[in-house]
Protein backbone atom coordinates (compact mmCIF):
# COMPACT_ATOMS: atom_id res chain seq x y z
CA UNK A 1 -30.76 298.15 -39.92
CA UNK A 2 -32.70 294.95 -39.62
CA UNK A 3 -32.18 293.42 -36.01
CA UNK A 4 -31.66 289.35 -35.91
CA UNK A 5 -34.98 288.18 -33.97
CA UNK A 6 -33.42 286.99 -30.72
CA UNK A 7 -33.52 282.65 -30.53
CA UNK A 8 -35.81 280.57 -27.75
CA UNK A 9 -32.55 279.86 -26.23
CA UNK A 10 -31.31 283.29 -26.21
CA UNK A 11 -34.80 284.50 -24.66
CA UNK A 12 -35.13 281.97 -21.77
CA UNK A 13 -31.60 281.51 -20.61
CA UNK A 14 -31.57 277.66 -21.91
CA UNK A 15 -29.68 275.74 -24.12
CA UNK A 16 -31.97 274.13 -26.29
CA UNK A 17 -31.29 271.30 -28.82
CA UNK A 18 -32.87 271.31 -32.07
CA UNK A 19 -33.35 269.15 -35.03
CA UNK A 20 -33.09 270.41 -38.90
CA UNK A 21 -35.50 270.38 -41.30
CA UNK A 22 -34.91 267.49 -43.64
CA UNK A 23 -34.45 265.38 -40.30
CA UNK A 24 -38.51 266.41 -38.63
CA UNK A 25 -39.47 266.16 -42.54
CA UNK A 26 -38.01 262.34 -42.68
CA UNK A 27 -39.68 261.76 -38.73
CA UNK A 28 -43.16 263.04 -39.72
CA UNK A 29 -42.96 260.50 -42.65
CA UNK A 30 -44.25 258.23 -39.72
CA UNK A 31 -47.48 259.01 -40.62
CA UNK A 32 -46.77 256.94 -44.11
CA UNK A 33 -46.61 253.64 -41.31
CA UNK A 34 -49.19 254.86 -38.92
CA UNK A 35 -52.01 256.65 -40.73
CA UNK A 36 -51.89 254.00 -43.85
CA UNK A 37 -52.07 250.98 -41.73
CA UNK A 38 -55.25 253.33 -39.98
CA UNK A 39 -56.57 253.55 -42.78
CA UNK A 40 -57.06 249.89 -43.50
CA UNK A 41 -57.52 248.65 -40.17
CA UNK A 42 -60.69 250.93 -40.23
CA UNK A 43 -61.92 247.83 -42.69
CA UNK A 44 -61.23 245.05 -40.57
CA UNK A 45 -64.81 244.87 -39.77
CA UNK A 46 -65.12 243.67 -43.54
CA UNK A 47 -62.12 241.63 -43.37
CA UNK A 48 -63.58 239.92 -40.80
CA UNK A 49 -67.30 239.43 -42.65
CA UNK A 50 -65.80 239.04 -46.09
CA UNK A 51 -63.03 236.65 -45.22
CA UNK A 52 -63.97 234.84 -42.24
CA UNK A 53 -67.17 234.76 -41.61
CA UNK A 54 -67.83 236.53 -38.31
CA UNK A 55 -71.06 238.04 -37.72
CA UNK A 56 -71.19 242.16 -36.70
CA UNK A 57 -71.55 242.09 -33.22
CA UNK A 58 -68.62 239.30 -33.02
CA UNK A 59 -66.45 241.67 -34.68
CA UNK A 60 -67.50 244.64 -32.64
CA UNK A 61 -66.36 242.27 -29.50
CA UNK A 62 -63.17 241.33 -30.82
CA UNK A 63 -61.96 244.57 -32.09
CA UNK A 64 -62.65 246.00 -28.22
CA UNK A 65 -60.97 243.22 -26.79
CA UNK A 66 -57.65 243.68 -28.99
CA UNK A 67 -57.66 247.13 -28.36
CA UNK A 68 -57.58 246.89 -24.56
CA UNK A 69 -54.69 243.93 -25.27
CA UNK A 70 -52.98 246.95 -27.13
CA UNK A 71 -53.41 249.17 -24.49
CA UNK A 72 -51.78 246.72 -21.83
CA UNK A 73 -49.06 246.31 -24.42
CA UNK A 74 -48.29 250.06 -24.43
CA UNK A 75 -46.62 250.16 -21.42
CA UNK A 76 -45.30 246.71 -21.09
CA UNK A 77 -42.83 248.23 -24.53
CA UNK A 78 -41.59 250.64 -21.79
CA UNK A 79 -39.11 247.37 -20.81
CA UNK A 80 -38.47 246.52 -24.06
CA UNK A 81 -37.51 250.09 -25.17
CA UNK A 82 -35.41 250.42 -21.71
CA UNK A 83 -33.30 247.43 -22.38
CA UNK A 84 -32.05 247.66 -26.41
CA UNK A 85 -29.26 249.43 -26.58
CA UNK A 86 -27.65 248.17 -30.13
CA UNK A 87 -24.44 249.31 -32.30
CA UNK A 88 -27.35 250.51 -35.18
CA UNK A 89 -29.22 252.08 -32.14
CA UNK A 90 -32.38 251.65 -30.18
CA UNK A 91 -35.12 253.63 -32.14
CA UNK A 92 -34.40 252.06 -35.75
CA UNK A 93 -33.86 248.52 -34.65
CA UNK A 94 -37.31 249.12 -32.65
CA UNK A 95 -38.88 251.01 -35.77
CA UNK A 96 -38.14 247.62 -38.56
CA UNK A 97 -38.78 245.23 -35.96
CA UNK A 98 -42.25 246.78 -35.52
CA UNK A 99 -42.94 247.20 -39.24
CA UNK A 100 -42.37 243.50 -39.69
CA UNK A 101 -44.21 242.03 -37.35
CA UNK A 102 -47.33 244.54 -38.32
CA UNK A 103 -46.77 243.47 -41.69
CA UNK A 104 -46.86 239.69 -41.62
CA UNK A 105 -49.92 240.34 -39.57
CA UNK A 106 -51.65 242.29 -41.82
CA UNK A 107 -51.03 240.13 -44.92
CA UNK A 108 -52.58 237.64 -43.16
CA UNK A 109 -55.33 239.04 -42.05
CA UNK A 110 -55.96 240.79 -45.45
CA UNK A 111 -54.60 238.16 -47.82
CA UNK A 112 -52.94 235.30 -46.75
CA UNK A 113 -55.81 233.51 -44.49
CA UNK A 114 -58.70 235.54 -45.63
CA UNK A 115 -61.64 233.71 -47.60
CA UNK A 116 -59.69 230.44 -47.27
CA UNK A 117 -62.20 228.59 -45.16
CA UNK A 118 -60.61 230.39 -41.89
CA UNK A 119 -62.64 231.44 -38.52
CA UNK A 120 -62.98 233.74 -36.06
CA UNK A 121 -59.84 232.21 -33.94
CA UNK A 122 -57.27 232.71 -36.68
CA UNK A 123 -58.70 236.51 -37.54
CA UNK A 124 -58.18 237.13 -34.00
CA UNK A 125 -54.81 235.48 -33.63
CA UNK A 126 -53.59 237.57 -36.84
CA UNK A 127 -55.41 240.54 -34.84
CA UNK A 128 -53.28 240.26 -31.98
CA UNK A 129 -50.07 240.10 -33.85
CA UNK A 130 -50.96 243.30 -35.71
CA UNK A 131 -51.51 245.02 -32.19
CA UNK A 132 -48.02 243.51 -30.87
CA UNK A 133 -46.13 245.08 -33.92
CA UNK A 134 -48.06 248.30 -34.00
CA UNK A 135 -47.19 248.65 -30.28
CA UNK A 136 -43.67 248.29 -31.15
CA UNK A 137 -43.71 250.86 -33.86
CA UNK A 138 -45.72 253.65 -32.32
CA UNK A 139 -44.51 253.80 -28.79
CA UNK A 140 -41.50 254.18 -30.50
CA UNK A 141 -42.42 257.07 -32.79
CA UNK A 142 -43.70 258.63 -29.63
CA UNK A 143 -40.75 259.08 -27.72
CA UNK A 144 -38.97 260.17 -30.63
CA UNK A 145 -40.44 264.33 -30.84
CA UNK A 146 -38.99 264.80 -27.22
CA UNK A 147 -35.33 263.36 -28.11
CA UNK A 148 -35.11 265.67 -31.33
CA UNK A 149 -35.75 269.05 -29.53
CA UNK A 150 -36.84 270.63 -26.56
CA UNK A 151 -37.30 274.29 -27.89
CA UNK A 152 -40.45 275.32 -27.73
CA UNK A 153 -40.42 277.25 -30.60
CA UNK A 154 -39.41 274.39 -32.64
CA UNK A 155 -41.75 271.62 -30.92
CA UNK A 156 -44.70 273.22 -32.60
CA UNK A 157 -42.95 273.22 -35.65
CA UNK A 158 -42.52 269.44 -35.58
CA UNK A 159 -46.19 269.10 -34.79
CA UNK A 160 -46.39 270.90 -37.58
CA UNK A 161 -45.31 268.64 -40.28
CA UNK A 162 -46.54 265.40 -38.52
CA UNK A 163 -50.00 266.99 -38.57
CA UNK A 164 -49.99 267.62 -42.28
CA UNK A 165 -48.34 264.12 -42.74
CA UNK A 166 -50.94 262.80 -40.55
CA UNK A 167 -54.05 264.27 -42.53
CA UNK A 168 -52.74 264.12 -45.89
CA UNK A 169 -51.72 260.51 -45.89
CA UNK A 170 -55.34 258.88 -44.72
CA UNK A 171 -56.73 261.51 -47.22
CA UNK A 172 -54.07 259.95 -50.43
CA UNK A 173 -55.10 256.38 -49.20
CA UNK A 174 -59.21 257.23 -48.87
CA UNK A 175 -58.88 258.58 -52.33
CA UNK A 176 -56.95 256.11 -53.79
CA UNK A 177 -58.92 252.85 -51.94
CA UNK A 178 -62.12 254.62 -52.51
CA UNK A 179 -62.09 256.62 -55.53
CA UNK A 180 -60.10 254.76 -57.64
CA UNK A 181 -59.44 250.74 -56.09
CA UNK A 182 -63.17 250.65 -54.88
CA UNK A 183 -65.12 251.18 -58.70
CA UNK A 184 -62.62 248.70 -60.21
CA UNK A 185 -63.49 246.07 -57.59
CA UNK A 186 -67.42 246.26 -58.25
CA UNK A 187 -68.26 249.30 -56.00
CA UNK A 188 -68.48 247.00 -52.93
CA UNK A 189 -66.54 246.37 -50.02
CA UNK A 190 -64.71 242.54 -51.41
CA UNK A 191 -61.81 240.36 -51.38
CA UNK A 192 -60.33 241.33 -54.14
CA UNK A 193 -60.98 245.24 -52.95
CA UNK A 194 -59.47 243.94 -49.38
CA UNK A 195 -56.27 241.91 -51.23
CA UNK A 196 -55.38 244.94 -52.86
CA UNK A 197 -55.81 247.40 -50.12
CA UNK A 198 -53.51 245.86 -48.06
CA UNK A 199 -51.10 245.46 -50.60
CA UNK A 200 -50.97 248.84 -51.00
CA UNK A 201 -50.24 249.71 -47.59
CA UNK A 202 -47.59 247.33 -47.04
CA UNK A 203 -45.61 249.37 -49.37
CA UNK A 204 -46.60 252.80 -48.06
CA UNK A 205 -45.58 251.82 -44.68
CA UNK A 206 -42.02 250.16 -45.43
CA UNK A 207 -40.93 253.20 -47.13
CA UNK A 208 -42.23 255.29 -44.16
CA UNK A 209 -40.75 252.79 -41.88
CA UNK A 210 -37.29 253.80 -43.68
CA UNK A 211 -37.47 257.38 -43.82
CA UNK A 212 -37.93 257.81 -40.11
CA UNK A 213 -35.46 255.78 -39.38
CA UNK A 214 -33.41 258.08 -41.67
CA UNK A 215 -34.82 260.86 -40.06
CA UNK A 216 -33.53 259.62 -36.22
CA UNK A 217 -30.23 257.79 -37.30
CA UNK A 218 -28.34 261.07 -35.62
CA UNK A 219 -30.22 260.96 -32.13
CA UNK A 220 -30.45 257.29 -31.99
CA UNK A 221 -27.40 257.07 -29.53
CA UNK A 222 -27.19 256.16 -26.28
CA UNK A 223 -26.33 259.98 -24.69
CA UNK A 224 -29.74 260.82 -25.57
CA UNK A 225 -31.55 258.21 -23.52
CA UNK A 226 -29.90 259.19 -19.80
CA UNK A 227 -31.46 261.74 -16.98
CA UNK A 228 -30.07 263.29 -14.25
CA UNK A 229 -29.38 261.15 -11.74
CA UNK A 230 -28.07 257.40 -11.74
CA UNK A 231 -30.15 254.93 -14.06
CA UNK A 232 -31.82 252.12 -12.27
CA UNK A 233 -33.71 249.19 -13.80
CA UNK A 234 -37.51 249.92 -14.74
CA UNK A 235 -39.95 248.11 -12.69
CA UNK A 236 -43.52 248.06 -12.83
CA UNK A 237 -44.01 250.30 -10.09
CA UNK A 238 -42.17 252.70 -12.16
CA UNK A 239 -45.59 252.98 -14.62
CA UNK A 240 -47.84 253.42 -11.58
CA UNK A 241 -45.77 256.19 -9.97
CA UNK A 242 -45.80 258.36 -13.37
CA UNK A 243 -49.63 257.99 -13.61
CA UNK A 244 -50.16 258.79 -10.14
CA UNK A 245 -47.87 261.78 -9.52
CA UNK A 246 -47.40 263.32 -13.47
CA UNK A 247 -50.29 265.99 -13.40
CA UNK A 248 -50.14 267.12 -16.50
CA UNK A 249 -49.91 263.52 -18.02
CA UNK A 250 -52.96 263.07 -16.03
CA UNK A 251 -55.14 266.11 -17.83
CA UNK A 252 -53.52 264.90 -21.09
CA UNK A 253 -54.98 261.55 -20.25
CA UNK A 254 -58.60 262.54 -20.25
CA UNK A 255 -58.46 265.33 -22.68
CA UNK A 256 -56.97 263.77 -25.22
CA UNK A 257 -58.14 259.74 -24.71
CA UNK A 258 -61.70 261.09 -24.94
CA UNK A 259 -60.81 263.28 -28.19
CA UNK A 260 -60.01 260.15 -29.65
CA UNK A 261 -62.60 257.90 -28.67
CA UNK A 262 -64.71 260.59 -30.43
CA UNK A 263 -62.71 260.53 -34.10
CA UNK A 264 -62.01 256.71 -34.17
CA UNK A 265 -65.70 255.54 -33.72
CA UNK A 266 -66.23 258.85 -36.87
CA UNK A 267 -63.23 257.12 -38.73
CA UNK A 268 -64.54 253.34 -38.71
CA UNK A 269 -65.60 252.70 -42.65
CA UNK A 270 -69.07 251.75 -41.66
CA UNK A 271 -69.50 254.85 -40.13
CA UNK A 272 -67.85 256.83 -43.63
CA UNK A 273 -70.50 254.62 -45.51
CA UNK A 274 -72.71 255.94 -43.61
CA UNK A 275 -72.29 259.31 -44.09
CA UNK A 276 -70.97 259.57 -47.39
CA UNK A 277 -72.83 256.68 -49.03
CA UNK A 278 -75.82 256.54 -47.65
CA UNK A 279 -77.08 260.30 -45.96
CA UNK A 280 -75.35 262.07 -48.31
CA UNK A 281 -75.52 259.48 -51.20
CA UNK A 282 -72.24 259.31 -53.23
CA UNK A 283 -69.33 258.03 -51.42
CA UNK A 284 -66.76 258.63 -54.05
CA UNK A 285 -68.23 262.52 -54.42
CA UNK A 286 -68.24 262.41 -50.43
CA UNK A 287 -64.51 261.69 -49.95
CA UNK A 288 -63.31 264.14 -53.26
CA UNK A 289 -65.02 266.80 -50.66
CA UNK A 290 -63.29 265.55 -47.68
CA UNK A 291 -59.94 265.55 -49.34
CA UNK A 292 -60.74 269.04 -50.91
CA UNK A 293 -61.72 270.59 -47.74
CA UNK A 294 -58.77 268.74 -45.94
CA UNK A 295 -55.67 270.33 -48.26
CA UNK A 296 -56.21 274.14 -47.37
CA UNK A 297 -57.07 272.96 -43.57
CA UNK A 298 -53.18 271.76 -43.23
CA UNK A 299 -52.00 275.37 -43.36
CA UNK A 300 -53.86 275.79 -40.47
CA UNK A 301 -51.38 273.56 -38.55
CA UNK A 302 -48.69 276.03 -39.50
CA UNK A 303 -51.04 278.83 -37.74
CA UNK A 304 -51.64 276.66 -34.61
CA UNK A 305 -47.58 276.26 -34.31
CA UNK A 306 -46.80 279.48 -34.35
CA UNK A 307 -49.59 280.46 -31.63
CA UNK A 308 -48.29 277.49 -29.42
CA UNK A 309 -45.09 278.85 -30.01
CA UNK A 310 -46.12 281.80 -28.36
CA UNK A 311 -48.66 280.95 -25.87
CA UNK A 312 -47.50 277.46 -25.06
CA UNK A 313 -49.13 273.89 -25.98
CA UNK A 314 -51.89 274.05 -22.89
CA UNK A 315 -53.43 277.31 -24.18
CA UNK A 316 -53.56 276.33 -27.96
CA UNK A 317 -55.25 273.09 -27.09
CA UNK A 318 -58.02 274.73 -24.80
CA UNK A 319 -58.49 277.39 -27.32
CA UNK A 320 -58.65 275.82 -30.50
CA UNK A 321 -60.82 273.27 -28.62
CA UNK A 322 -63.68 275.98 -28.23
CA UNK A 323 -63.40 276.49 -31.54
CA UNK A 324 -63.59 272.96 -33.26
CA UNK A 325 -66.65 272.80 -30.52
CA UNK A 326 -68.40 276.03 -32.42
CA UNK A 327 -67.86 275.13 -35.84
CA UNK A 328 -68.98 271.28 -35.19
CA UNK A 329 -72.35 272.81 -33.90
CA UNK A 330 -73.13 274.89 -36.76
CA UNK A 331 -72.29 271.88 -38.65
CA UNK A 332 -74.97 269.70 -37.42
CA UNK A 333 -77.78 272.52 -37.88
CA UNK A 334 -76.85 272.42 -41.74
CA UNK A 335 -77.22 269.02 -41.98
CA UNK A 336 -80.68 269.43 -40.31
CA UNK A 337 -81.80 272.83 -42.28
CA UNK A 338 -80.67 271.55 -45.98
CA UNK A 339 -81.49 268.34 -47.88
CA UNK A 340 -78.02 266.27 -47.55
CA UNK A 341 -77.73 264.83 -50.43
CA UNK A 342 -77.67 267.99 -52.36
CA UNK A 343 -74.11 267.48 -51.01
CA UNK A 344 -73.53 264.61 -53.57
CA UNK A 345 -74.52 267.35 -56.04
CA UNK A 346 -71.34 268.64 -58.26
CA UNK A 347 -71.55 272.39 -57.61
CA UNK A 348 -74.84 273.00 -55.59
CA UNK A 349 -74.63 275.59 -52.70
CA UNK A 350 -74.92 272.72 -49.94
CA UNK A 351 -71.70 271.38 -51.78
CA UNK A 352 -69.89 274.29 -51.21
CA UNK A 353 -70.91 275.14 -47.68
CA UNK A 354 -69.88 271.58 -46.63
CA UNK A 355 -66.81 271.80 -48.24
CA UNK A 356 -66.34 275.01 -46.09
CA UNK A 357 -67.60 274.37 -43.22
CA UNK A 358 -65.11 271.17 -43.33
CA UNK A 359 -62.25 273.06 -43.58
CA UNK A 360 -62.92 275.24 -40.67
CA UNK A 361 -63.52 272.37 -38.78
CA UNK A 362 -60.45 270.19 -40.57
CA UNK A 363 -58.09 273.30 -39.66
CA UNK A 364 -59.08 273.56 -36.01
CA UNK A 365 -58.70 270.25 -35.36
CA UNK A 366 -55.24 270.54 -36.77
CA UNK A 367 -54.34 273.25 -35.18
CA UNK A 368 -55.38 271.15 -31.27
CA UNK A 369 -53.34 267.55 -32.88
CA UNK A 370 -49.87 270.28 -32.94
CA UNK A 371 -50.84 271.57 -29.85
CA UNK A 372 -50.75 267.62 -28.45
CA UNK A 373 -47.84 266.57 -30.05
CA UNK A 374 -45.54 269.42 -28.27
CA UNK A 375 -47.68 268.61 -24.99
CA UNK A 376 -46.93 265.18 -24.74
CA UNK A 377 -42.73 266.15 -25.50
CA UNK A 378 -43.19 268.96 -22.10
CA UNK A 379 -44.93 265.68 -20.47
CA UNK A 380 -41.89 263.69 -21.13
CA UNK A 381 -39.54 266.65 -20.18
CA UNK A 382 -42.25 267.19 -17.06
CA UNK A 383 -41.35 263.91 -15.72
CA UNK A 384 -37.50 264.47 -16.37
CA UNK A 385 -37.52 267.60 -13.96
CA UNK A 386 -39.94 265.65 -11.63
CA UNK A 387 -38.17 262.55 -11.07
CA UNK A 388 -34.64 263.03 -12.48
CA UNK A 389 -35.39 259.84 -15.27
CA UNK A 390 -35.81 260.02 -18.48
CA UNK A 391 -38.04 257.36 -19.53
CA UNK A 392 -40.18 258.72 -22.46
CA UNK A 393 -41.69 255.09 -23.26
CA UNK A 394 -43.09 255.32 -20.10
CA UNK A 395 -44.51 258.69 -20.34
CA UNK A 396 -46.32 258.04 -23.31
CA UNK A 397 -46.63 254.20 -22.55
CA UNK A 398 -48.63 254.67 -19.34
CA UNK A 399 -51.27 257.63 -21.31
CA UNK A 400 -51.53 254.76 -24.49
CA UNK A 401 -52.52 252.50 -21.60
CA UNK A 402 -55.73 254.13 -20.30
CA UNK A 403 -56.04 255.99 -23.75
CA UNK A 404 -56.20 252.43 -25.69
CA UNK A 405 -58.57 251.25 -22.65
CA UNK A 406 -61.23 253.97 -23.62
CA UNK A 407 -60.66 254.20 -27.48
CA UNK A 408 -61.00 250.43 -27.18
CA UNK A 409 -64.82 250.56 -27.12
CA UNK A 410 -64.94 252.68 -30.43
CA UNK A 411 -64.96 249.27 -32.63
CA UNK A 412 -68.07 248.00 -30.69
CA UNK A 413 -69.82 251.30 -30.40
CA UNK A 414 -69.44 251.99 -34.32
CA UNK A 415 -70.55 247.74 -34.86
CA UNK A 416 -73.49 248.22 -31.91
CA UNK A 417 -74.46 251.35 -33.09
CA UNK A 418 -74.99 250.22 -36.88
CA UNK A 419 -76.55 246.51 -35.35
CA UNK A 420 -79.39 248.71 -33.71
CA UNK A 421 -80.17 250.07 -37.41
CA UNK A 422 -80.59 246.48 -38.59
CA UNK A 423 -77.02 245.66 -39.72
CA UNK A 424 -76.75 242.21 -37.79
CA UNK A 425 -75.67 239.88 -40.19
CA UNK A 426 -74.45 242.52 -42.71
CA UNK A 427 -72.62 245.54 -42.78
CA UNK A 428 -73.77 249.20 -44.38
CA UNK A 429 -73.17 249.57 -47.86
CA UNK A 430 -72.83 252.94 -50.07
CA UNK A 431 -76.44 251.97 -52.17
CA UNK A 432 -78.27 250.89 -48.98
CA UNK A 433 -81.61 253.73 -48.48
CA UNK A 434 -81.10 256.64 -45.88
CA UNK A 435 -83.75 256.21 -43.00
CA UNK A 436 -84.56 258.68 -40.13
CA UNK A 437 -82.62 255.98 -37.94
CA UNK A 438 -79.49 255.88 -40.29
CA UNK A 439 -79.08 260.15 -40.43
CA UNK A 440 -79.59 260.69 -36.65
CA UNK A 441 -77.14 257.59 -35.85
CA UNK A 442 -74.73 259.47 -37.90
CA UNK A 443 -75.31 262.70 -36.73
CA UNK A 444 -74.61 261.50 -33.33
CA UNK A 445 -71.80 259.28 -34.33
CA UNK A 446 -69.73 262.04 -36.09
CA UNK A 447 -70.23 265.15 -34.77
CA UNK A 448 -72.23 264.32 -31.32
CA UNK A 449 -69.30 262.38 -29.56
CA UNK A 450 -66.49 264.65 -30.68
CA UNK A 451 -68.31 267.72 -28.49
CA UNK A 452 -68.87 265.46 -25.96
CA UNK A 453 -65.23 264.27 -25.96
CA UNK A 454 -63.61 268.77 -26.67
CA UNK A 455 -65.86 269.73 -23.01
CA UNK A 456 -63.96 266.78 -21.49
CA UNK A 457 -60.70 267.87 -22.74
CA UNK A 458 -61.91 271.64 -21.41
CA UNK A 459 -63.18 270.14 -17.87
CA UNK A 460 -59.45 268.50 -17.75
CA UNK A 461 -57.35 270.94 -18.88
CA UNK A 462 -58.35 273.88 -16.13
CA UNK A 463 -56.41 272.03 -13.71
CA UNK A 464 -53.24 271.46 -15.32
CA UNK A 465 -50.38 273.33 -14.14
CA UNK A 466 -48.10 273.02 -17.25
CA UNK A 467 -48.38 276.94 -19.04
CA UNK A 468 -45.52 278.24 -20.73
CA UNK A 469 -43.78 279.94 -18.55
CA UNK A 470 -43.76 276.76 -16.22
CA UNK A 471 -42.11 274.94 -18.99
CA UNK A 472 -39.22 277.15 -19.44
CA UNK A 473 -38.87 276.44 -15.85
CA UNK A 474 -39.29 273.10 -16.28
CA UNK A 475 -36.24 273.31 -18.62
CA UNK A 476 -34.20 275.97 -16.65
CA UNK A 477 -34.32 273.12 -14.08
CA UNK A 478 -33.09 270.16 -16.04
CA UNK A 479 -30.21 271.92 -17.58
CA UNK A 480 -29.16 272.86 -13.95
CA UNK A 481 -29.27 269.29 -12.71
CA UNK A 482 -27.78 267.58 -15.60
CA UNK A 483 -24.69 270.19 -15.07
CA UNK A 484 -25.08 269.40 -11.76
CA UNK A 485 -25.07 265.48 -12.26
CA UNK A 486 -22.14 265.48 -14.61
CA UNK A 487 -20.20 267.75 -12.31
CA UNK A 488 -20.19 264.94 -9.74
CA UNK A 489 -19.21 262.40 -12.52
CA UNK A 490 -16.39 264.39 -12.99
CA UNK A 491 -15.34 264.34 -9.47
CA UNK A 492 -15.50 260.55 -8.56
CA UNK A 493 -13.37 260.20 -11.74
CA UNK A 494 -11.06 262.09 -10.51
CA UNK A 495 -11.08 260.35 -7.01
């Protein structure tokens, strides 16, 4: 007779909460808010050219100075988050607000202001609004994974679908902006291209906004925000003592901050037109390749679940990291043994082996983004056990601060690096002529960093203490204290 497989709760002697499917379905919808507003942020550096006349390295300065801004903002939510407490909840009141104020932002950046005579003070003005709502909306969406379940069978699983959500949705929006919006706008980066691009988003993201906040609406209560001992009011002090004393948030910190330094200077459109315009040389070929290497990659992320199921999140990320490092390598030697743009060629063996070789790489980097979201929950969780509070928007607040502080330089690297080639006044355009300069810069810029930025992330990792069989500890412990804790409510009621 079949035997029922015995539950995570069952196995480690916890109680663990868990979420159904429709509900992580409706939170990984996030991504339509997140990764479509990423997706045309990646073009202010146009917006700014286009609509408002700011020269390259200008841009590159402002973009690095909002992102720090943003990163000083991460943490400074932590208060914010700490003190709504609402009749329609915390997270959904802090989810709309967000969306609105990104929103009016972005239409004025995009539309409202842009190519109406406006200067560099009002695109940075609208710039810092967009990073005060985005703030709001994902340090929200962060705390949220760690409040839906703590079973660590089930975390993966929720990395899971916010990792295909997270791929799939930049890969609709490039295909969409650049297969189909960018021909009918002249085949160059424009107004009317930018007008309509952010129109587009706008959408996307409001009915993501929604979802997730469908998604939440049964966690969003106030017996899900408490720890285990007495709740005091959060202080600044609070942020420092997390950083200094959270080890594993510290490994996460430089493994992960570095990882993305790496992919957001790769995902800045100048550096796309770079590779798929000009060193390959057919950007709307170029991103039908990305997007068909990218779909099969997703069910990767259903493989790299079920191992950090298993093994636990700090494993899968250190392993899947040496692979993403292998496969990036072998990368670069094809793009130095073959002529690239027989890429751009419908059919032709280079074709084909990119389109492979970018899945491999596509799936392994999947497979190390669900092994970060269920990290960052056992951070959260971590810090519960550690200091009896659970403040999640400080968790993830406090890594967003020194992440955003190193990620901030991506816009300026991306905007230095293409000003070295030439591009001062100007930026790089899909029918500008592949140099030596140009296919080494992006060589460098799109697979160089990212192995810089995986032996970081293995450096940090070897010292962090969080394995699997600390976190069902971790969780043993919390259990035993919030029993503990209510216990003692119990008694000075009855007093």
């Amino acid at each position: 007779m079949f035997k029922k497989k015995p539950t995570a709760s069952e196995v480690d002697g916890v109680q663990y909460r868990r979420a159904k499917t429709w509900q992580i379905i409706c939170y990984a919808c996030n991504a339509l808010v997140g990764m479509s507003v990423y997706s045309l942020i990646g073009m202010a550096s146009y917006s700014a050219s286009i609509g408002y006349g700011i020269t390259t390295a200008a841009v590159g300065i402002i973009l690095t100075c909002t992102r720090i801004l943003d990163g000083i903002t991460d943490p400074l939510l932590a208060f914010v988050y700490d003190r709504v407490n609402t009749k329609f909840g915390k997270l959904r009141i802090l989810l709309i607000a967000g969306y609105l104020i990104e929103a009016l932002a972005l239409y004025g950046m995009f539309t409202g202001f842009s190519s109406k005579g406006m200067g560099l003070v009002a695109f940075t003005l609208l710039y810092v609004v967009y990073v005060i709502g985005y703030t709001v909306t994902n340090m929200t969406a962060q705390t949220i994974p760690a409040i839906m379940t703590n079973d660590p069978r089930q975390r993966p699983t929720l990395g899971v679908w916010t990792t295909a959500f997270n791929y799939l949705v930049p890969m609709v929006m490039s295909m969409v902006l650049n297969v189909v919006l960018l021909p009918k706008c002249g085949g160059t980066y424009n107004q009317a291209f930018l007008t309509a691009a952010c129109n587009i988003t706008l959408i996307v993201a409001a009915i993501g906004t929604l979802l997730v906040c469908l998604g939440v609406s049964a966690f969003d209560k106030p017996e899900n925000f408490v720890g285990t001992k007495k709740a005091e009011p959060l202080k600044m002090a609070d942020i420092v003592e997390v950083l200094k004393h959270n080890k594993p948030l510290q490994c996460y910190i430089a493994s992960n901050a570095s990882d993305k330094l790496a992919q957001q200077v790769g995902s800045q459109a100048i550096i796309n037109t770079i590779l798929g315009g000009i060193i390959i040389g057919n950007i709307g070929l170029g991103t039908i390749l990305t997007v068909i290497s990218m779909v099969p990659s997703i069910f990767f992320a259903a493989f790299g679940a079920k191992y950090v199921g298993k093994h636990g999140s700090k494993k899968g990320i250190v392993n899947f990291t040496c692979i993403s490092m292998v496969i990036t390598a072998v990368m670069i030697v094809f793009f130095l043994v073959i002529d690239p743009k027989q890429i751009g060629v419908m059919g032709s063996p280079a074709m084909i082996i990119y389109v492979i070789l970018s899945l491999l790489q596509n799936g392994s980097n999947m497979c190390i983004t669900t092994s970060n979201t269920s990290y960052m929950a056992d951070a959260i969780d971590f810090e519960l056990d550690r200091s009896g509070r659970y403040i999640p928007a400080v968790v993830s607040g406090t890594y967003s601060l020194v992440d955003k502080l190193i990620t901030s330089f991506a816009a300026v690297i991306a905007t230095g690096a293409v000003a070295l080639l030439g591009y001062t006044a100007t930026m790089p355009q899909p029918t500008d002529p592949c140099t030596p300069a140009i296919f080494w810069m992006g060589m460098v810029l799109k697979f160089g960093l990212p192995i810089i930025g995986w032996i970081i992330t293995l450096i940090a990792m070897r010292s962090c203490p969080l394995t699997k069989e600390e976190m069902v500890n971790v969780q043993k412990r919390i259990a035993e204290k919030k029993a503990a804790a209510q216990s003692e409510f119990y008694k000075e009621q009855l007093q």
